[in-house]
Structure formats: C-alpha cells, structure tokens
mmCIF file of C-alpha atoms in Angstrom:
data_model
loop_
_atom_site.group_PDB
_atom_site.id
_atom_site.type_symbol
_atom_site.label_atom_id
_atom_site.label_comp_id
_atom_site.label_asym_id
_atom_site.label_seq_id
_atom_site.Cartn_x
_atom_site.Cartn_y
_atom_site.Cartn_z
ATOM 1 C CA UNK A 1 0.000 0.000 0.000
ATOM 2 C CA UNK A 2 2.967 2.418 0.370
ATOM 3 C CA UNK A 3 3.260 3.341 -3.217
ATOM 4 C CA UNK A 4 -0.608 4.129 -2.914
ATOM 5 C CA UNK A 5 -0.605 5.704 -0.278
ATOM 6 C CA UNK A 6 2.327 8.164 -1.743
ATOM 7 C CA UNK A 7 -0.091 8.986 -4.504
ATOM 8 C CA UNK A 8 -2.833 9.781 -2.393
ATOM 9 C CA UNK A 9 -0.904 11.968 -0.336
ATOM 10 C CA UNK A 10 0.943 13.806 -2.995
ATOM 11 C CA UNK A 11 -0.769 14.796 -6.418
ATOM 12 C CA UNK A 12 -3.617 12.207 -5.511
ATOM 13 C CA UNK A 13 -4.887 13.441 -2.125
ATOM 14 C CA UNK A 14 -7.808 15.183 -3.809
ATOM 15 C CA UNK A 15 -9.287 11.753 -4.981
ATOM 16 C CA UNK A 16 -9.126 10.523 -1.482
ATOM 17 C CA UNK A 17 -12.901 11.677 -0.746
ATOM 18 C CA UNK A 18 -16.290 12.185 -2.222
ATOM 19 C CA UNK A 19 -18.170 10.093 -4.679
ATOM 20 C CA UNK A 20 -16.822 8.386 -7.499
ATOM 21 C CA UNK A 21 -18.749 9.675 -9.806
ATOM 22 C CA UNK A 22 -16.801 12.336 -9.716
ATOM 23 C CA UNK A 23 -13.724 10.816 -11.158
ATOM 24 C CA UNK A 24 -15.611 10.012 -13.989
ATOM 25 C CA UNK A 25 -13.488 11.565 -17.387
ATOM 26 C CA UNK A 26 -15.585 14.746 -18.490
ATOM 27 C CA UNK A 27 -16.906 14.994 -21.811
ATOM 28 C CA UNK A 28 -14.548 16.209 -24.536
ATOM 29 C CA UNK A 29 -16.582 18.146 -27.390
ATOM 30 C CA UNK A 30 -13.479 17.311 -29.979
ATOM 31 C CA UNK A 31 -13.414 14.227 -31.935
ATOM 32 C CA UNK A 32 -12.181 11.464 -30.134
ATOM 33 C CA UNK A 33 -10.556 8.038 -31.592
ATOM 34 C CA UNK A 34 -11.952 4.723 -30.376
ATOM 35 C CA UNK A 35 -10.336 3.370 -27.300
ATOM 36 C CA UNK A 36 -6.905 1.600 -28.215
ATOM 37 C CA UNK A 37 -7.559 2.565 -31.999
ATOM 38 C CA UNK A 38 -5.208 4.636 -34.350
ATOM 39 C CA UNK A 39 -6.757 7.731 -35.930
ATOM 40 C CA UNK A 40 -9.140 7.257 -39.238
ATOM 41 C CA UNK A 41 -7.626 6.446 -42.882
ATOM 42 C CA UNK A 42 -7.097 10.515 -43.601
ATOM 43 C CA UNK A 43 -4.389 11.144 -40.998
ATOM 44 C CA UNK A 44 -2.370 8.023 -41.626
ATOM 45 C CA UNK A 45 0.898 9.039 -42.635
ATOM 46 C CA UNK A 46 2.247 7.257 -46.073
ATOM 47 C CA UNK A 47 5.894 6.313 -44.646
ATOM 48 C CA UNK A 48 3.762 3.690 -42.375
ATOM 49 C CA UNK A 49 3.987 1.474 -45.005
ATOM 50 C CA UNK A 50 6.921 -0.691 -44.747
ATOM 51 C CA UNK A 51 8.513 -3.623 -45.981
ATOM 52 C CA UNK A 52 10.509 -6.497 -44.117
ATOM 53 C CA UNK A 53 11.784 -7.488 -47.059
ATOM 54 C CA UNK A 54 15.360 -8.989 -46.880
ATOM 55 C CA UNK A 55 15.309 -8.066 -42.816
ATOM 56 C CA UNK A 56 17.479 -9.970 -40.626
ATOM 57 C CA UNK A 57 18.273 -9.124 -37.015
ATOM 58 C CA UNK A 58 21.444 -9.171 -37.107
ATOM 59 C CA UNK A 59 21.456 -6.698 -39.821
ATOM 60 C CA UNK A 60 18.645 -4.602 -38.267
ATOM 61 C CA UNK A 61 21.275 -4.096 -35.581
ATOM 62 C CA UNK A 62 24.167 -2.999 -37.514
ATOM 63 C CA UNK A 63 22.123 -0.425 -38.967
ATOM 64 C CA UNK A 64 21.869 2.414 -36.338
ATOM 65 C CA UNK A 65 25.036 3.727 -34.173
ATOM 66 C CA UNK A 66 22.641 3.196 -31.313
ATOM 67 C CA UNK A 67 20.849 0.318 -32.038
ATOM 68 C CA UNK A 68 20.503 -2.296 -28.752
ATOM 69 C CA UNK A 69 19.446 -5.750 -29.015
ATOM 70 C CA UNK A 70 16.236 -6.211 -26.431
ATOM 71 C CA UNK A 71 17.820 -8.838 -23.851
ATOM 72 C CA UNK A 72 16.500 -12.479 -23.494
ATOM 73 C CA UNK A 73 16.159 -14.345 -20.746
ATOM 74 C CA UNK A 74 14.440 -17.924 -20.727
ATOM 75 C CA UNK A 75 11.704 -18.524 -18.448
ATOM 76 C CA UNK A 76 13.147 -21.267 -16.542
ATOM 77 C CA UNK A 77 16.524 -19.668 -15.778
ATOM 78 C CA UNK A 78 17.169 -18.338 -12.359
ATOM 79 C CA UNK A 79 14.234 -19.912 -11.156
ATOM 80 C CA UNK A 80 12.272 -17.219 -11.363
ATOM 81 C CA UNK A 81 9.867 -18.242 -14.133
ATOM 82 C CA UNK A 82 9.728 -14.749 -15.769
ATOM 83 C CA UNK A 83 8.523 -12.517 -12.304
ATOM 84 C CA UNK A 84 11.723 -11.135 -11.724
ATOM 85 C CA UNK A 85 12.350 -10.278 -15.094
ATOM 86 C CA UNK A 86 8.992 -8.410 -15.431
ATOM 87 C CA UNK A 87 9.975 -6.546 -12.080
ATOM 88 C CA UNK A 88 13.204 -5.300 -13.731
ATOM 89 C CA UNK A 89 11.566 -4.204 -17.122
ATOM 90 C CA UNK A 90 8.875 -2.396 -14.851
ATOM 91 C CA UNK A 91 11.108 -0.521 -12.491
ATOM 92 C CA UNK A 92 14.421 -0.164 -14.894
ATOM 93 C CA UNK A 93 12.695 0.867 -17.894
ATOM 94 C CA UNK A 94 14.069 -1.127 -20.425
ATOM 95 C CA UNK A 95 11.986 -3.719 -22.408
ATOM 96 C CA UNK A 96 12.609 -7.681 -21.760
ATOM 97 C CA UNK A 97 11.932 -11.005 -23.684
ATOM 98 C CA UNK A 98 11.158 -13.863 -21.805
ATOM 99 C CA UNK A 99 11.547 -17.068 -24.190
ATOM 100 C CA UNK A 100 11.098 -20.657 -24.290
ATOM 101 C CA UNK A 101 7.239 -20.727 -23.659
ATOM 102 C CA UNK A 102 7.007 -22.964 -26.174
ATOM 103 C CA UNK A 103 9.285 -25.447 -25.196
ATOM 104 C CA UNK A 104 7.110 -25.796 -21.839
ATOM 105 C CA UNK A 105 5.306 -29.296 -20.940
ATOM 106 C CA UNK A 106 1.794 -27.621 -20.716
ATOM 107 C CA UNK A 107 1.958 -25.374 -23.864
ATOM 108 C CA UNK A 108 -1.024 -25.888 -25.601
ATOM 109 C CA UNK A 109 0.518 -26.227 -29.953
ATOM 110 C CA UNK A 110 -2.534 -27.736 -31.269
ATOM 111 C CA UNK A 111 -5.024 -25.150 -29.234
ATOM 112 C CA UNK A 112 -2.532 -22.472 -30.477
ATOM 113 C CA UNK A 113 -2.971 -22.908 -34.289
ATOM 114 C CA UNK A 114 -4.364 -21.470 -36.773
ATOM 115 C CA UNK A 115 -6.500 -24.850 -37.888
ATOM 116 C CA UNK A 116 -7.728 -25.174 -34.564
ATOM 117 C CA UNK A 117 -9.167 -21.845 -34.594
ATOM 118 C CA UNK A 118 -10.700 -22.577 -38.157
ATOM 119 C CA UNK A 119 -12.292 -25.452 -36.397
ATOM 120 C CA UNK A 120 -13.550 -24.039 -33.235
ATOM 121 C CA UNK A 121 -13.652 -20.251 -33.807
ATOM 122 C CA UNK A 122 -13.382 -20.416 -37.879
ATOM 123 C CA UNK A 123 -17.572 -18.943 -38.231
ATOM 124 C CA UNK A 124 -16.578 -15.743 -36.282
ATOM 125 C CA UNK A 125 -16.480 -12.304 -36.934
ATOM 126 C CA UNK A 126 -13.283 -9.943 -36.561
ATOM 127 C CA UNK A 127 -12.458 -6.538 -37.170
ATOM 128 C CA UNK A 128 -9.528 -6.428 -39.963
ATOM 129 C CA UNK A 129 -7.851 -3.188 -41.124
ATOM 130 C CA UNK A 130 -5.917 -2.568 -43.993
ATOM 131 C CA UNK A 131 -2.615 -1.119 -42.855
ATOM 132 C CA UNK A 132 -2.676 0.740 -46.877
ATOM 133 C CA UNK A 133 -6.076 2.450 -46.064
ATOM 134 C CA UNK A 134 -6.829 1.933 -42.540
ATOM 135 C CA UNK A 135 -10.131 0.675 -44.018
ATOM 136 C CA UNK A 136 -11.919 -1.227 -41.558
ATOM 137 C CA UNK A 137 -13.801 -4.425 -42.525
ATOM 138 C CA UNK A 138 -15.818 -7.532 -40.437
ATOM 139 C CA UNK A 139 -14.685 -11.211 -41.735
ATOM 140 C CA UNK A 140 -15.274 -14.408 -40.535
ATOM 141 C CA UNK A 141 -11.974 -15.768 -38.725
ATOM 142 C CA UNK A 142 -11.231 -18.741 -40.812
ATOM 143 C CA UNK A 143 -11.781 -16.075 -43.913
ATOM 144 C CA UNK A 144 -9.088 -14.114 -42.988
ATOM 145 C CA UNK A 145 -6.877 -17.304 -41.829
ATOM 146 C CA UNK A 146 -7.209 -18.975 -45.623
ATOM 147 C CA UNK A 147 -6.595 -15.583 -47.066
ATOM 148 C CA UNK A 148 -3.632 -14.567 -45.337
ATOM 149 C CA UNK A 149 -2.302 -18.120 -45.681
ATOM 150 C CA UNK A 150 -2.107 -17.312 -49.362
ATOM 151 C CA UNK A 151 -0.384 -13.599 -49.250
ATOM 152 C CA UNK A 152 3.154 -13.183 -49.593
ATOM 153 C CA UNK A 153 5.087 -12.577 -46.155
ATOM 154 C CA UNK A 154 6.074 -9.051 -48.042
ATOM 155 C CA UNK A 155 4.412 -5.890 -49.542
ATOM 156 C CA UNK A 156 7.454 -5.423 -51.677
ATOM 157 C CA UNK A 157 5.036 -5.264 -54.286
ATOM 158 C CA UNK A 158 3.282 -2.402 -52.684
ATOM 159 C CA UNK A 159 -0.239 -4.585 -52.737
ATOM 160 C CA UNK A 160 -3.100 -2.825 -52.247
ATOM 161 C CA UNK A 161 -4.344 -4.617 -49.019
ATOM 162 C CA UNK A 162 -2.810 -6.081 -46.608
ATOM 163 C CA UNK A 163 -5.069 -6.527 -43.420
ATOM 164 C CA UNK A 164 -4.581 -6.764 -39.691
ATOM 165 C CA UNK A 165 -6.962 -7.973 -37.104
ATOM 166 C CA UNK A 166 -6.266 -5.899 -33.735
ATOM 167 C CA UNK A 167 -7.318 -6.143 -30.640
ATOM 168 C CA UNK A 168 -9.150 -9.002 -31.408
ATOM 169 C CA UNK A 169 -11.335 -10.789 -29.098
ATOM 170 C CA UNK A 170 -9.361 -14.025 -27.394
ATOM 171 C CA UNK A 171 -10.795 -16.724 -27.704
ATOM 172 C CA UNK A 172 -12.195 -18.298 -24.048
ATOM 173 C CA UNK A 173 -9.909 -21.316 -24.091
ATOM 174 C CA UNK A 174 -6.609 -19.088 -24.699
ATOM 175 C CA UNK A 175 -8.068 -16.913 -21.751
ATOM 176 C CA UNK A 176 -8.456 -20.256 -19.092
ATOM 177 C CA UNK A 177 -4.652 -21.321 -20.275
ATOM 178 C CA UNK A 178 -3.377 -18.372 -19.380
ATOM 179 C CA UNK A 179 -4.510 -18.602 -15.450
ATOM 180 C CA UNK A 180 -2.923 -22.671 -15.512
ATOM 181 C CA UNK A 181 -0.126 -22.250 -14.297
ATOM 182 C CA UNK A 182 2.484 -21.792 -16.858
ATOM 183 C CA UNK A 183 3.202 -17.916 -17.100
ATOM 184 C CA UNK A 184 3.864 -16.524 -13.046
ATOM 185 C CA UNK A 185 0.585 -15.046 -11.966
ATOM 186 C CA UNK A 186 2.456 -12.228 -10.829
ATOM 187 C CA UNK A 187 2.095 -10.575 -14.330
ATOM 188 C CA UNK A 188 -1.360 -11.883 -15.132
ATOM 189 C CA UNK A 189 -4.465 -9.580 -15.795
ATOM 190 C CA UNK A 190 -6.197 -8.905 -12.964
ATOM 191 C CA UNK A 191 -3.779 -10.881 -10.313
ATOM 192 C CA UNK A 192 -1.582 -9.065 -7.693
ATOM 193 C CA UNK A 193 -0.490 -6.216 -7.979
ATOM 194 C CA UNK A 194 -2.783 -5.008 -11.145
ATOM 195 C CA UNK A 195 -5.079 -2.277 -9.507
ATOM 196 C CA UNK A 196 -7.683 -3.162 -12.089
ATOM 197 C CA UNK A 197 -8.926 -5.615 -9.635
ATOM 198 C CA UNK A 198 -10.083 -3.463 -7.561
ATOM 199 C CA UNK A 199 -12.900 -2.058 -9.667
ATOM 200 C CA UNK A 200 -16.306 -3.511 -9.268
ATOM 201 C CA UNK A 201 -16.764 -6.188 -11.856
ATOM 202 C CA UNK A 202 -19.143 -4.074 -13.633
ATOM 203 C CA UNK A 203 -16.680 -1.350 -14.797
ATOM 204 C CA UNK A 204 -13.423 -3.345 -15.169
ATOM 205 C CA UNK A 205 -11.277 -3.224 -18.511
ATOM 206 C CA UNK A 206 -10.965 -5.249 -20.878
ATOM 207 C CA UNK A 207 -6.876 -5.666 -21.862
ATOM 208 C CA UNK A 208 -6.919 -8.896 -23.163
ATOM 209 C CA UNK A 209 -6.792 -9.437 -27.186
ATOM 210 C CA UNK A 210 -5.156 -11.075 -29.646
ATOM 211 C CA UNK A 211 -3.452 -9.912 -32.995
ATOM 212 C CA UNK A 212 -3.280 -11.997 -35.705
ATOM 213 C CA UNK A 213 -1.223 -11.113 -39.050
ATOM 214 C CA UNK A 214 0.968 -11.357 -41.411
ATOM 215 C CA UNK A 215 4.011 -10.073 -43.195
ATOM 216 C CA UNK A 216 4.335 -6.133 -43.284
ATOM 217 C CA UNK A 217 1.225 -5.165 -40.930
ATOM 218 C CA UNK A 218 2.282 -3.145 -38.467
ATOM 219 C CA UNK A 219 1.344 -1.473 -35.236
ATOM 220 C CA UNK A 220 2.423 2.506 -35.218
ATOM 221 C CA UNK A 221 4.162 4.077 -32.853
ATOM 222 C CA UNK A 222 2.333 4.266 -29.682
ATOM 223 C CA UNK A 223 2.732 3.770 -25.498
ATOM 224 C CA UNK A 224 0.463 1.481 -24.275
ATOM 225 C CA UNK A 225 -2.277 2.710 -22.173
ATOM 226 C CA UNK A 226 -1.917 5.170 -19.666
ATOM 227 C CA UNK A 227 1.292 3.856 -17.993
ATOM 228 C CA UNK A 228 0.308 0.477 -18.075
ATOM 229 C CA UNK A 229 2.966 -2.427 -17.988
ATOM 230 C CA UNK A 230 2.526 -4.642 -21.514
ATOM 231 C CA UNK A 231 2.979 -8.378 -22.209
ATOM 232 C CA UNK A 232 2.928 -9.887 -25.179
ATOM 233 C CA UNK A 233 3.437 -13.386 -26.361
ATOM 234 C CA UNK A 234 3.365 -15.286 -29.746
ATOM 235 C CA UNK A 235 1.540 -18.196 -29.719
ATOM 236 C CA UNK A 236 1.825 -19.108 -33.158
ATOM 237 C CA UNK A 237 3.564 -18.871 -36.123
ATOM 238 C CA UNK A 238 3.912 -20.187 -40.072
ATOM 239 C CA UNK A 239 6.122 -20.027 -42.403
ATOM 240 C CA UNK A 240 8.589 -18.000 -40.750
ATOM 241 C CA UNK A 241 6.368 -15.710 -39.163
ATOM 242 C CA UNK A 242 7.975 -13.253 -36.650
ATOM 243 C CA UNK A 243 7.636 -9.435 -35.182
ATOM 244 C CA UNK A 244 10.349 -6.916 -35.275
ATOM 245 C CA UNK A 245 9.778 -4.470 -32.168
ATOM 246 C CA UNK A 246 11.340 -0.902 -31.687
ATOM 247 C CA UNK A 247 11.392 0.620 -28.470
ATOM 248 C CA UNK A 248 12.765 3.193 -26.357
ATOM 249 C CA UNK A 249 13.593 2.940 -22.228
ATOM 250 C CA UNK A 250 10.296 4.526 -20.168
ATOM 251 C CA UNK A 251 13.134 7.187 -19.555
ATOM 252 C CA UNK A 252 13.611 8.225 -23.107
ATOM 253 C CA UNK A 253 10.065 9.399 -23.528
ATOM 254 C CA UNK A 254 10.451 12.844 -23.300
ATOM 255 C CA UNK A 255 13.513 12.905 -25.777
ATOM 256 C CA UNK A 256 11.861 10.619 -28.049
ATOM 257 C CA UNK A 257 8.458 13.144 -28.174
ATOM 258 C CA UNK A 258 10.667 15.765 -28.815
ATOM 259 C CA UNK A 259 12.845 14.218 -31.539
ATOM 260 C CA UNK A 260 8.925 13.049 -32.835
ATOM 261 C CA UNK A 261 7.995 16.212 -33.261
ATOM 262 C CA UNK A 262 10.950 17.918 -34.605
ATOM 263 C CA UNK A 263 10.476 15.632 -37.550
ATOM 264 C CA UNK A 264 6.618 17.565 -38.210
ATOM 265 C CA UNK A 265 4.820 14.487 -36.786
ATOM 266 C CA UNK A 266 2.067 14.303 -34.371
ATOM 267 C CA UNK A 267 3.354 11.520 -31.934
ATOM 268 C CA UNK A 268 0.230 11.223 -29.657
ATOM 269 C CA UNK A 269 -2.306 10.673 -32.729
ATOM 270 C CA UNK A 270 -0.276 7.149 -32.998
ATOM 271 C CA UNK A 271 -0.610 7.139 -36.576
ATOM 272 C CA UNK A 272 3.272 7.312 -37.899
ATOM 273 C CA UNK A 273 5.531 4.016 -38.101
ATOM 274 C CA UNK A 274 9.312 5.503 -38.242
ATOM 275 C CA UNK A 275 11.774 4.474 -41.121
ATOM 276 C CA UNK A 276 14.450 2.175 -40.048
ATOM 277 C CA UNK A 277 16.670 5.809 -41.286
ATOM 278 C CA UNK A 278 14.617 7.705 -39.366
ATOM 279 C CA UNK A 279 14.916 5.012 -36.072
ATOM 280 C CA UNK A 280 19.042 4.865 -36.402
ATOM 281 C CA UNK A 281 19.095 9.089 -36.265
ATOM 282 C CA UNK A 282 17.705 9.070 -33.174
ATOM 283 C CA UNK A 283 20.158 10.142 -30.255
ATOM 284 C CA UNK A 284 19.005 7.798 -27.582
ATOM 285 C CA UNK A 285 19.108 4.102 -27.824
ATOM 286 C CA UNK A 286 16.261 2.011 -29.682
ATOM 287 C CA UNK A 287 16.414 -1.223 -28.359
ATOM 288 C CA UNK A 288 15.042 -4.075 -30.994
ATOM 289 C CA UNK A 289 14.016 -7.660 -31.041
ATOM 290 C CA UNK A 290 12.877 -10.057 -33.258
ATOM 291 C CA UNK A 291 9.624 -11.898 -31.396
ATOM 292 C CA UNK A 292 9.426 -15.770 -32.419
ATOM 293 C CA UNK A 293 7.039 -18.535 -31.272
ATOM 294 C CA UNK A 294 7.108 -18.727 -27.745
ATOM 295 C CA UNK A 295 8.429 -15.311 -26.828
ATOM 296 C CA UNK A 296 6.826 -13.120 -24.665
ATOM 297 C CA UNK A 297 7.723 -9.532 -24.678
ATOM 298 C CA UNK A 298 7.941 -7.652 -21.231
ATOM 299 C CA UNK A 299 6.813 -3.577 -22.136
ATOM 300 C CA UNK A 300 7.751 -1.015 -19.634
ATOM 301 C CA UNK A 301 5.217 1.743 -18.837
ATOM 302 C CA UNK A 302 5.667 4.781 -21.216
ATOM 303 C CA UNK A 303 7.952 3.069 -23.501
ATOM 304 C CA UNK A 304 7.060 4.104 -26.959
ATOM 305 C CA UNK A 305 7.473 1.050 -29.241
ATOM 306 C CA UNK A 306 6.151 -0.338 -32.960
ATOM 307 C CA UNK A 307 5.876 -3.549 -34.319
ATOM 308 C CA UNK A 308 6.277 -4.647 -37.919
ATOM 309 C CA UNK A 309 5.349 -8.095 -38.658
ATOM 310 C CA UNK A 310 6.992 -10.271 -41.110
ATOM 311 C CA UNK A 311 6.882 -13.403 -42.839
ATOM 312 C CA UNK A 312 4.138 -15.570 -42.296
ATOM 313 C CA UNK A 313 1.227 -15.375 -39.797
ATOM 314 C CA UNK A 314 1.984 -14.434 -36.681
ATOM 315 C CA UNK A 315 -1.018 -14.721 -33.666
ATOM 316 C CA UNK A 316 -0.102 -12.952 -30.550
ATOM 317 C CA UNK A 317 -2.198 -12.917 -27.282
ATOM 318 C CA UNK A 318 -1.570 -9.295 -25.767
ATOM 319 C CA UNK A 319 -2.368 -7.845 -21.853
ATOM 320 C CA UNK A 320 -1.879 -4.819 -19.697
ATOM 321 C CA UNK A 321 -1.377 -4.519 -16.019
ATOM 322 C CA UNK A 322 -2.131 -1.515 -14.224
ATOM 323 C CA UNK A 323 0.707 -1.403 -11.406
ATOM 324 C CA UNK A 324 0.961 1.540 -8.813
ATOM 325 C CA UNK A 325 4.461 2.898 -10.340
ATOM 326 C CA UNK A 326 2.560 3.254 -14.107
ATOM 327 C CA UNK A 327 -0.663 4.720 -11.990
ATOM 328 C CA UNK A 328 1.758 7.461 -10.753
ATOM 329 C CA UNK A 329 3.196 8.357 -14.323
ATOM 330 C CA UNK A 330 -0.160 8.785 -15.446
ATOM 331 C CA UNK A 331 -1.331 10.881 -13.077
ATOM 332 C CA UNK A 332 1.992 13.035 -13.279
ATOM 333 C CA UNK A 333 2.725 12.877 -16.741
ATOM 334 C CA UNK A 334 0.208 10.067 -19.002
ATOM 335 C CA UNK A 335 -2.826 11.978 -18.390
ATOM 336 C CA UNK A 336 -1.831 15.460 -19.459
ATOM 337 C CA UNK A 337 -1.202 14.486 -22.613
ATOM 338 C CA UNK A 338 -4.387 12.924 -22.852
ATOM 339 C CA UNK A 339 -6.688 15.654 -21.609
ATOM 340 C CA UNK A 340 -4.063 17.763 -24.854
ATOM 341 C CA UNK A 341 -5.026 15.757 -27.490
ATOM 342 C CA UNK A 342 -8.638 15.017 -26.156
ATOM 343 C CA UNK A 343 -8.353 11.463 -26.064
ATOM 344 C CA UNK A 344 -10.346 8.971 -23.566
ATOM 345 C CA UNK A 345 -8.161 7.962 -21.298
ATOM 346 C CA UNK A 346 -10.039 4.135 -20.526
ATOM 347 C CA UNK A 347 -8.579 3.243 -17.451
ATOM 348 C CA UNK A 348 -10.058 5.986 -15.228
ATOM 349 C CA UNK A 349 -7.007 6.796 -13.756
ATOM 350 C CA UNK A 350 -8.602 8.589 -10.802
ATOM 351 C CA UNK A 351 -11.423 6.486 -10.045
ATOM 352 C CA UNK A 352 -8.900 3.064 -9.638
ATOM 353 C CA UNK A 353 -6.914 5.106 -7.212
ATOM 354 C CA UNK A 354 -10.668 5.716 -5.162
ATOM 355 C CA UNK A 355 -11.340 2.323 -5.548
ATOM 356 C CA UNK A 356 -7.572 1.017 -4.533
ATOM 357 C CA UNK A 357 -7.107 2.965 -1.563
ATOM 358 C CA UNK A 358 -10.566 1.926 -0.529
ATOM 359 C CA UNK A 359 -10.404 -1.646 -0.516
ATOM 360 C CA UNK A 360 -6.812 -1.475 1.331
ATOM 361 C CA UNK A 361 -8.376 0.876 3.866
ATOM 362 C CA UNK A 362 -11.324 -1.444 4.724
ATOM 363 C CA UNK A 363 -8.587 -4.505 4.431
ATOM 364 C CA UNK A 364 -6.763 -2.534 7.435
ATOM 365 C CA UNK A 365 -10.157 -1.902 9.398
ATOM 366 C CA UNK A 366 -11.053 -5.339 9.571
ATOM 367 C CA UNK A 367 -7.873 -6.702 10.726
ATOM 368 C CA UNK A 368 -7.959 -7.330 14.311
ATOM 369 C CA UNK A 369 -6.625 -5.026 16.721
ATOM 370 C CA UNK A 370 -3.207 -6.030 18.913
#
C-alpha cells in the first residue's frame, strides 16, 4: 500500500474523498478516436507502409550507431519463471523477452494454431484493417486465416491490401490457459499487484486481445495505455512468421516526443511508423528484437514502441497490467497528454486510485486489533 498511499498523499490526495462519480473523465466536445484505436484512414501518414523485405536481425542491428538488441532471458533460468524479469523491465525501464514458452510441458501447440481456430472459432467475426487504407472491414476468422495463408510474407510489391486484425477478441480457451499455471501469476491480468482488480466487476477493462497477421502489418508508434505495464506473447507462427519491435527505455520518452515532433509528426495521434533511417538518427538508444514462437515480450510503462510483422502469420495474445508505479506516471505525466489531445483515457485513472485505496483501507479496518 505504500506506493498508494504516496499517490494519495501527494498529487492524488484530492481523490481521497467524495463520490466516485466524480472521477468520472468529463466529456470532450473534440473528436475522439476509439479506445486503443489509431486515428481514421485521412491522418495516416504514407511512410507507415513498410517492408521487411530482406530483414534480418542481425542486420537490423548494424544499422543504427545506437541500435541495442532487447535482452533475453528464458523462463526457466534463475528460477524465477519470468517474475523477476517483469519486475526489472517495470522498475528499470528497459523492455525484456522472456523465451522458451514454447518449449514448456503444458503449452497448448494444437489449441494455439491457426486450424484449430478454423475449427472451433473459424464462423466468427473480426475486425480487420488494412494497414494501406486503414479501411476497416468484419470477416469471418477462418476467412481471414485462408486468405492470409495465401499472401506473400512481403508488400514489396506495394499490394493494395494487406489486413490486420487488432485487438481481437481471445478466444475463451486461450483466456483459461493463461490462469494454468504456466506464465507466473504475478504478471497476469487482474492478479496481484494489477489495480484493475479493484474495480467492481461491472466497470473493469478489458486488456486482453489477440493480434493476428501477417508479413508487413504493423502497429504505429504508440505507449500502451496510460502507464500500463505490456505483455505480449506469440503463440503461433507459419512459415517463418515473426515481429520486429522498436522501443525506447520509459526514460527516453520525453527525448523521443521531442525528436517526434521535430520531424513535423504528431506523436500522440499514434498514426506514424518511423523508417528504419529515421529510427538509427535518433540520439538515444532504440532497443530491438525479433519476437518468435514462444516469446513473450515484457513492455515497460511509457515506452514508446512499434511492431512490424513479417513473414508468415503471426497470432499474438496481448495484456496490460495496471501497477501503482505506471498509476503514478499517469497521473503526473500520461494523463496530461491525454486531456491535450482530447483522447479517452479508458482506465479511469482517478477512479482506480478511489477504488484502490478503498479496498486497502477497509482490508486494514477489519484486521484485528493487537
């Protein structure tokens, strides 16, 4: 409770008392995207469109002066099963990948594939953009699976579509493996130490999706929400299928904003994916790493990052956690820049710190006097 209670006696003592209801976001008269959406198809920026073609990571590396591999650790080393490694990418800043999921006794292959999910899930419907319009269409699942089986793992050929589904629903069964076991519950969705718990059920959030694509989508530059801590695991893969991720440390957010911006680009309408050129000028590290089957990827709160995929399909199962160090950057920093550009800012910053200090003050009550 002490890094709680620091909030609610510094900036946050004014949510301490009074109704909820007052915590509640006010109503913003501008346009506002959709919540964890990029902008519409007219502010897309044309240099979003990239190709992996003839990427390797080795050669990714050599390309920028300060260029950083993104350091691996495998979940059974040290004994720590990935926790500790999440606790240093929180606190230190610096994005992790924890591997050899895949190599676990209780990974689920067939329930992770893409013909399972024809067979089970195959009738439906997902949202699919087109990362060369930002045209948004609804397609049955196994649809999109046959059609993506048949496009090239490149856009070299500057094809006219090539569609993503994002922040797709997850499918129940992926949602019950996740809570058997395997992954330390420490960095679950609504386990310890995620303040999202402490909503009522009624107005909890929603972080868990899936992405599934292929060669040359992409995900634009972007933090993830509101200070939130980021996981993000591949469960499957064909034909090579991998994603490429740039980031920055949470402590190069400022710079990188700044050396967004001094390029003529908007960086909080997250609709911009930066040129591997444009990536090695930066002067603060980028920190890359290829994600393969079985990786999960450990995001740091306000670490700006985007993720190209490449090759073949690539299915990913994606989470936030809500942790009381990325509840104080957005009340000190996150939300600012939200109220700026007008954008909702979902996780009702203020009301979870009501609610969290709350249930840990009627936790102390009851405990029995010594």
């Amino acid at each position: 409770m002490n890094g709680l209670h620091s909030l609610a006696t510094g900036r946050g003592e004014e949510f301490l008392c009074g109704d909820p209801e007052q915590f509640k976001p006010p109503v913003c008269s501008a346009p506002t995207p959709d919540t964890r959406d990029e902008p519409p198809t007219s502010q897309l920026e044309a240099s979003s469109f990239l190709s992996t073609r003839c990427w390797s990571f080795p050669e990714l590396l050599g390309q920028g002066r300060r260029f950083k591999a993104i350091k691996r650790v495998h979940h059974a080393s040290g004994g720590s099963s990935g926790s500790n490694e999440a606790d240093e990418a929180e606190m230190g800043g610096i994005p992790i990948i924890v591997e050899g999921w895949d190599d676990h006794t209780l990974w689920p292959r067939e329930m992770f594939s893409a013909d399972w999910l024809i067979r089970n899930h195959g009738a439906e419907a997902i949202k699919v953009r087109n990362i060369r319009t930002y045209a948004e269409t609804e397609v049955q699942l196994s649809d999109w699976l046959h059609r993506a089986r048949s496009t090239p793992g490149d856009a070299y050929n500057l094809d006219s579509e090539r569609s993503y589904a994002k922040d797709a629903e997850c499918p129940e069964e992926w949602k019950k493996w996740l809570y058997l076991g395997v992954l330390p519950e420490k960095i679950l969705p609504r386990r310890f130490g995620d303040l999202v718990t402490y909503f009522p059920s009624d107005v909890r959030l929603q972080s868990l999706m899936c992405y599934f694509g292929v060669g040359d989508t992409l995900t634009p530059v972007h933090k993830d929400l509101c200070g939130s801590v980021g996981q993000n695991l591949m469960c499957y893969t064909e034909n090579g299928g991998s994603a490429y991720w740039f980031m920055t440390a949470s402590s190069d957010s400022l710079a990188f904003s700044r050396y967004f911006r001094e390029q003529g680009l908007a960086i909080d309408l997250e609709n911009h994916a930066l040129t591997i050129e444009q990536l090695a000028k930066a002067p603060f590290d980028i920190y890359i790493g290829e994600q393969k089957l079985g990786d999960l990827v450990i995001v740091p709160p306000a670490c700006f990052h985007q993720v190209v995929n490449h090759g073949g399909i690539t299915m990913k199962t994606s989470w936030s956690r809500m942790t009381d160090h990325g509840l104080r950057l957005a009340l000190q920093q996150e939300l600012d820049i939200y109220r700026r550009v007008c954008r909702p800012e979902t996780y009702r910053c203020k009301l979870m710190l009501f609610y969290a200090i709350q249930a840990l003050s009627n936790a102390l009550s009851s405990e029995p006097q010594s």
